[in-house]
Short mmCIF file of C-alpha atoms and ligand atoms in Angstrom, two decimals:
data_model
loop_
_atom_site.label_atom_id
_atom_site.label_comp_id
_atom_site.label_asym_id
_atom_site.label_seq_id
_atom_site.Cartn_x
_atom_site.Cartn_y
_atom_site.Cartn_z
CA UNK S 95 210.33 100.78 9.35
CA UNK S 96 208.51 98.69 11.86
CA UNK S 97 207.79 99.82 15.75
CA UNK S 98 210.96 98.78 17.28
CA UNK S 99 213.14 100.34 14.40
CA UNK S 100 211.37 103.86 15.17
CA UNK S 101 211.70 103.31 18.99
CA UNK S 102 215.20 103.04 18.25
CA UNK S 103 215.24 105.83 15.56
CA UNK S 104 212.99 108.36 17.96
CA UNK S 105 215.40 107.73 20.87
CA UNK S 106 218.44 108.03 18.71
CA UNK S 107 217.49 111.45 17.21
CA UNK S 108 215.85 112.81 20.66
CA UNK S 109 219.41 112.49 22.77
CA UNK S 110 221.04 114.49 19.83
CA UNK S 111 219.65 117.93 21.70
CA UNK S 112 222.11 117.20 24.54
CA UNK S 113 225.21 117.78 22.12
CA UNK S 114 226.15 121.35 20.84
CA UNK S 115 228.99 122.62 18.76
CA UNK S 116 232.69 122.79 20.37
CA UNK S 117 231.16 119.49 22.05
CA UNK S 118 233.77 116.56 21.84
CA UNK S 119 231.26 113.33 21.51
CA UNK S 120 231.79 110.14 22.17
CA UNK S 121 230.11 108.11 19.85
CA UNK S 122 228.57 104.49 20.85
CA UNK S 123 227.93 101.51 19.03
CA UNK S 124 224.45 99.62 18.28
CA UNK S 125 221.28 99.74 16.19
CA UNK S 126 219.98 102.98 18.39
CA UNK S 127 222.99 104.94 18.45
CA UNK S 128 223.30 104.79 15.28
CA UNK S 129 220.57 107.11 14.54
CA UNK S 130 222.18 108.99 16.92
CA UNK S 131 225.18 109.03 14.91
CA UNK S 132 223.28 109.51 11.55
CA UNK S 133 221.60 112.49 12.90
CA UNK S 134 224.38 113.95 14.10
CA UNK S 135 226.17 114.06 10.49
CA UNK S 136 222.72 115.37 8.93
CA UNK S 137 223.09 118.49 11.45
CA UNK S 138 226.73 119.02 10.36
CA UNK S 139 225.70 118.55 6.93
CA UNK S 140 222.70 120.91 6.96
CA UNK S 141 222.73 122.77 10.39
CA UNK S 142 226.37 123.23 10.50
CA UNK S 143 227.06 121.42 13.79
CA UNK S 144 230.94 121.47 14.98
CA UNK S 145 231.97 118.76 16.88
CA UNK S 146 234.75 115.85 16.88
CA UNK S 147 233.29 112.30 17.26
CA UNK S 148 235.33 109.20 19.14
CA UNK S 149 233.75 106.30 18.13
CA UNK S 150 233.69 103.09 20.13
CA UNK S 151 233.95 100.60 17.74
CA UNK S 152 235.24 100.31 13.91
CA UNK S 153 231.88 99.76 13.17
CA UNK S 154 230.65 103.63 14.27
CA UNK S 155 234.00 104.93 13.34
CA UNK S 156 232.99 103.40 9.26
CA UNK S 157 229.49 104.58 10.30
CA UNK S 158 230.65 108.22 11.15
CA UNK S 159 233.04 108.47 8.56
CA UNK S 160 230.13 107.91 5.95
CA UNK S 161 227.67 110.49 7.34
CA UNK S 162 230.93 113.06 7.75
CA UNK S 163 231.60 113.73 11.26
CA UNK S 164 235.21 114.53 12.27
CA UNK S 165 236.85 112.03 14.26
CA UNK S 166 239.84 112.10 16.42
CA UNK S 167 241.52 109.40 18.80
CA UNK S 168 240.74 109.36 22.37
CA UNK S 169 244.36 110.30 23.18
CA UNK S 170 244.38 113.27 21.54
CA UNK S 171 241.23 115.02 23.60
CA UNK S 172 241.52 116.18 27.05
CA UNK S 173 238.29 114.45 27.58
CA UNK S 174 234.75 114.72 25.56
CA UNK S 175 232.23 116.61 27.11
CA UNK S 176 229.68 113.61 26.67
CA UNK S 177 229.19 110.00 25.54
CA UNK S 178 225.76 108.79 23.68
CA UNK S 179 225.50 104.99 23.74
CA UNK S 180 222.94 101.94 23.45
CA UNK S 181 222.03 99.17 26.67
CA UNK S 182 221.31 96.13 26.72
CA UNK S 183 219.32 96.38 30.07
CA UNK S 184 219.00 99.07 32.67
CA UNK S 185 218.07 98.98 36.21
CA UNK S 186 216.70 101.72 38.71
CA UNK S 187 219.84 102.85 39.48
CA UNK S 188 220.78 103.67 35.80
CA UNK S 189 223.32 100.88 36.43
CA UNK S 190 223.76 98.79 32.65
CA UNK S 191 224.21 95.54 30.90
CA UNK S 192 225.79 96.29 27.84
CA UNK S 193 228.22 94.14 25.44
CA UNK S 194 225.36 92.90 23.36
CA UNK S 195 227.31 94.25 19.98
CA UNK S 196 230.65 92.99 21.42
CA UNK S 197 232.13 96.71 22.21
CA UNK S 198 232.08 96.80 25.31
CA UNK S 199 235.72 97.51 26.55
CA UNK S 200 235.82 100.69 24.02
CA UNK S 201 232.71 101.62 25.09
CA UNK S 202 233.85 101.75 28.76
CA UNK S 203 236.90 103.41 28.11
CA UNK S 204 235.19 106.27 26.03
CA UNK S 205 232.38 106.16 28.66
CA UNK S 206 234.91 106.63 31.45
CA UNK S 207 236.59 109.66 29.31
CA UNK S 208 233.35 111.36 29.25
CA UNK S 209 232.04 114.03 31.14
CA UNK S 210 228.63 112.49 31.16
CA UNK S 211 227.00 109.75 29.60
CA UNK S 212 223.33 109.57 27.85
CA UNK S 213 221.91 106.45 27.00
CA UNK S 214 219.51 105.77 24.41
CA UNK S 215 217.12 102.59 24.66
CA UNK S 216 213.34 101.85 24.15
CA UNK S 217 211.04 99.85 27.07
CA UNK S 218 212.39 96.35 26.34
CA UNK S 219 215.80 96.95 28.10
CA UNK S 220 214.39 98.38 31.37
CA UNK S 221 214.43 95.88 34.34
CA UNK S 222 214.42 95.32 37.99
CA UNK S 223 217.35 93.81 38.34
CA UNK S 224 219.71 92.99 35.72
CA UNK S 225 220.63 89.64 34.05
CA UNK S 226 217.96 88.48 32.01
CA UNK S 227 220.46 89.72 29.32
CA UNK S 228 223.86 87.27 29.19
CA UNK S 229 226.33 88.91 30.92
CA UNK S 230 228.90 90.11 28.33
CA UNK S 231 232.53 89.70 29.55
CA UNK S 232 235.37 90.24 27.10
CA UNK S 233 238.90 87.57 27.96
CA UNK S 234 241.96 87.47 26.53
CA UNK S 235 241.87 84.29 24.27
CA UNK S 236 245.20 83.01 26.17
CA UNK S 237 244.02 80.24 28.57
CA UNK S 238 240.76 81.37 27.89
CA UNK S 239 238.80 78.21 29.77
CA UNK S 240 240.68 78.61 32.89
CA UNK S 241 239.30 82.16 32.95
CA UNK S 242 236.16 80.68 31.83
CA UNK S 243 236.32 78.88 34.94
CA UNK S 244 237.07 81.47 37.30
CA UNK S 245 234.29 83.40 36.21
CA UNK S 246 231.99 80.75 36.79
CA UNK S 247 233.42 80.49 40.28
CA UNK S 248 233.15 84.28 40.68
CA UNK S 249 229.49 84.35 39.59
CA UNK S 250 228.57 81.49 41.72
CA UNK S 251 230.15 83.96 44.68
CA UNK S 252 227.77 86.02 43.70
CA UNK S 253 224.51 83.93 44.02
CA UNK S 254 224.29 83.44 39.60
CA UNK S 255 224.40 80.43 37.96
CA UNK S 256 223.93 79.65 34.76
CA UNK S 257 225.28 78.66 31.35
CA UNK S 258 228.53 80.15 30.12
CA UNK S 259 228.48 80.44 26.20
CA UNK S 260 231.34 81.52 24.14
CA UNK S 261 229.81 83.74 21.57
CA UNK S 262 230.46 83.30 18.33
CA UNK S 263 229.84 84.65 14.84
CA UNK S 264 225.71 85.56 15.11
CA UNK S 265 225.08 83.21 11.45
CA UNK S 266 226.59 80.60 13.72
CA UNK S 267 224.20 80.81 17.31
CA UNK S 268 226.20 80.40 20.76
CA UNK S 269 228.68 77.38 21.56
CA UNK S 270 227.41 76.64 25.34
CA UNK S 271 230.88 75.68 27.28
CA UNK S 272 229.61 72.35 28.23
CA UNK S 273 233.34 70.80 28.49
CA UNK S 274 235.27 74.13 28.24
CA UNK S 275 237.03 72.39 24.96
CA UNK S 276 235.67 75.03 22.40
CA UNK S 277 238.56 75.04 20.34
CA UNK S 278 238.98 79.03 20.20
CA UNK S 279 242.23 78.60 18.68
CA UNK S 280 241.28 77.35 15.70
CA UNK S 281 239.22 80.36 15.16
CA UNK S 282 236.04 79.28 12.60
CA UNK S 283 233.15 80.49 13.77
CA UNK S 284 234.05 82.60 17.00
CA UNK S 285 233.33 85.82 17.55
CA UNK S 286 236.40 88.40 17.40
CA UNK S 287 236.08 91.56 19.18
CA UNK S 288 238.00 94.96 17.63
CA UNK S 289 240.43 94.29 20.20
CA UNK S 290 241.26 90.94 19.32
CA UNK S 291 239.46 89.29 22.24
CA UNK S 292 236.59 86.69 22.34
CA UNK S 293 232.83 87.20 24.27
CA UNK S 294 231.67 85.20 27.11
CA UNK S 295 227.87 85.44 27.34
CA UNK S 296 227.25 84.82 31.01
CA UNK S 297 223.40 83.19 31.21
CA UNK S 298 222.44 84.30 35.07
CA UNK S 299 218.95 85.42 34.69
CA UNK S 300 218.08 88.26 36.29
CA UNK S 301 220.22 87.44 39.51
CA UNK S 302 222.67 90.27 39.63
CA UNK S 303 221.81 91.98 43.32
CA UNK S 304 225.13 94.04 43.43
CA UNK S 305 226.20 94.95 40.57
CA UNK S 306 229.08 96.71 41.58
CA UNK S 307 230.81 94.10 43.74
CA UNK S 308 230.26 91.40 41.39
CA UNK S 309 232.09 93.63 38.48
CA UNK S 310 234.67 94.44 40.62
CA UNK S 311 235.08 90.45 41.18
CA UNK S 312 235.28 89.66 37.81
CA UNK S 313 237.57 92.23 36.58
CA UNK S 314 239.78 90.68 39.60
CA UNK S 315 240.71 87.58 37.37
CA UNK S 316 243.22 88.25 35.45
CA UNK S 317 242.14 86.64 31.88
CA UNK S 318 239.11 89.20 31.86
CA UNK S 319 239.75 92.21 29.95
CA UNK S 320 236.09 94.13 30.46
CA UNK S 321 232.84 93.41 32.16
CA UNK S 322 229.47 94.35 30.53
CA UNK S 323 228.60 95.94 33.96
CA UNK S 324 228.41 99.67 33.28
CA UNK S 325 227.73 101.30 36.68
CA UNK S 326 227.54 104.45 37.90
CA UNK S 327 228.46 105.68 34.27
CA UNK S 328 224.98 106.49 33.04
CA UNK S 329 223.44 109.99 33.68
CA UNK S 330 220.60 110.31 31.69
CA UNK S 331 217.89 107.61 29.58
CA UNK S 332 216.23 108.94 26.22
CA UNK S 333 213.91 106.26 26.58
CA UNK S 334 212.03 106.09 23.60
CA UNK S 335 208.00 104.59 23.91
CA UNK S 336 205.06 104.99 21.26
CA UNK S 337 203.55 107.79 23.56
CA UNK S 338 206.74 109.62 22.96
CA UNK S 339 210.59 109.61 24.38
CA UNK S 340 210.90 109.98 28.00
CA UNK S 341 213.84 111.64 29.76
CA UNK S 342 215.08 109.69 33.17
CA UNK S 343 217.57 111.72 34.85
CA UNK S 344 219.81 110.04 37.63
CA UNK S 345 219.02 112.32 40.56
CA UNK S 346 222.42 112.40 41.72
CA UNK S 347 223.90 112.12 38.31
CA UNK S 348 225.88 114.58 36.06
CA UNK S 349 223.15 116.04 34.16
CA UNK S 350 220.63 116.33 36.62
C1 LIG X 25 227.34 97.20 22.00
C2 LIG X 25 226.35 97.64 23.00
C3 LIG X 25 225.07 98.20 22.48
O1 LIG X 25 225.00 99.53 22.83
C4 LIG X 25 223.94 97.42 23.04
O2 LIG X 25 224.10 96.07 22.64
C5 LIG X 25 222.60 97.93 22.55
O3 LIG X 25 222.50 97.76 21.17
P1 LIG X 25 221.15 98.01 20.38
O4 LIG X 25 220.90 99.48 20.43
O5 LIG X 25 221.45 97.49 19.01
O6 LIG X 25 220.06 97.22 21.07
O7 LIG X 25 226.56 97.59 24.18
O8 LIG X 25 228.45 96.62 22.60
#
């Protein structure tokens, strides 16, 4: 395992002491988490942890099937007591870029279910501001470049720029929306989210000032189904370094 595999591992495993049995978990997707989730069956395996998992992609849900944790449908919990899930880049105020694995609208809808959420990340995703990362949004394929084109009005608003690319399978690298003729339709190499959708990696650098008004733009046009703006969701970092993992608490956040 090289460095950045245990970073991911060590922060994975260390957020597992936040969930205890009778807990109702929602279960994130990504390369950390899923030490998380691994862990997680190992205790019920061996520890005998109770707890029901809702997974935020088909990818955790085959993931937590294999290491044997119990899984129900959101709909059938009156809430989970806590969400553990990956970023792609977090700022100051715990506010997150994520999207990077294409479950993003899942991911928000467990996250919002959740009494609190815990992320779990190593040193490369913490920034200033956020943006360095392509902004994931997910659309609705239907008249997908005219939303393509209101987000790139909506992001100008905003004071980012950049390169729109519509992401696509990762063997096949990004199309960049040069002339907005991608032919999405006739499928190939694009990449298809769990819900049917397609990715729009937004390239702004790290230009994002307000996070919260510019998601709240975004989610205004009517072609976007989710925005890779997670914020005020996240209430605690298991940020994982070589010295050790480090614990950021939001001051004002659920866990604090
Ligand atoms: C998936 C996500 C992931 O949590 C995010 O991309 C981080 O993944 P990783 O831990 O593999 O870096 O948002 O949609």
């Amino acid at each position: 395992m090289d460095t950045a595999e245990a970073l991911k591992r060590a922060a994975g495993i260390a957020a597992c002491e936040v969930v205890s049995s009778g807990m109702k978990v929602g279960l994130g997707t990504g390369s950390t988490v899923a030490f998380t989730v691994i862990e997680l069956g190992r205790r019920i395996a061996e520890e005998g942890l109770e707890i029901i998992g809702v997974p935020t992609s088909i990818a955790t849900e085959k993931l937590a099937q294999e290491v044997g944790i119990p899984l129900a449908e959101l709909g059938e919990l009156a809430g989970l007591d806590v969400v553990i899930d990956g970023a792609d880049e977090f700022n100051p105020e715990f506010q997150l870029i994520k999207g990077g694995g294409g479950a993003l609208l899942r991911e928000k809808i467990v996250a919002q279910s959740a009494a609190a959420m815990v992320v779990v990340a190593d040193g490369s995703k913490e920034v200033k501001k956020l943006g360095a990362f392509p902004l994931p949004i997910e659309i609705i394929p239907f008249s997908w470049s005219e939303t393509t084109r209101q987000i790139k009005t909506v992001l100008s608003e905003h004071g980012c720029g950049g390169e729109i690319s519509l992401r696509r399978r990762p063997e096949l690298g990004d199309a960049v929306l040069d002339g907005i003729d991608f032919p999405v339709a006739k499928g190939g190499g694009v990449f298809v989210t769990d819900n049917g959708n397609v990715i729009l990696d937004c390239h702004t650098g790290a230009t994002i000032s307000d996070p919260v008004a510019l998601e709240r733009a975004l989610l205004n046009c009517a072609g976007v189904a989710q925005v890779g703006l997670f914020n005020n969701m996240c209430d605690a970092i298991y940020l994982a370094a070589e010295s050790g993992v480090r614990i950021l608490k939001k001051p004002d956040g659920r866990l604090a």
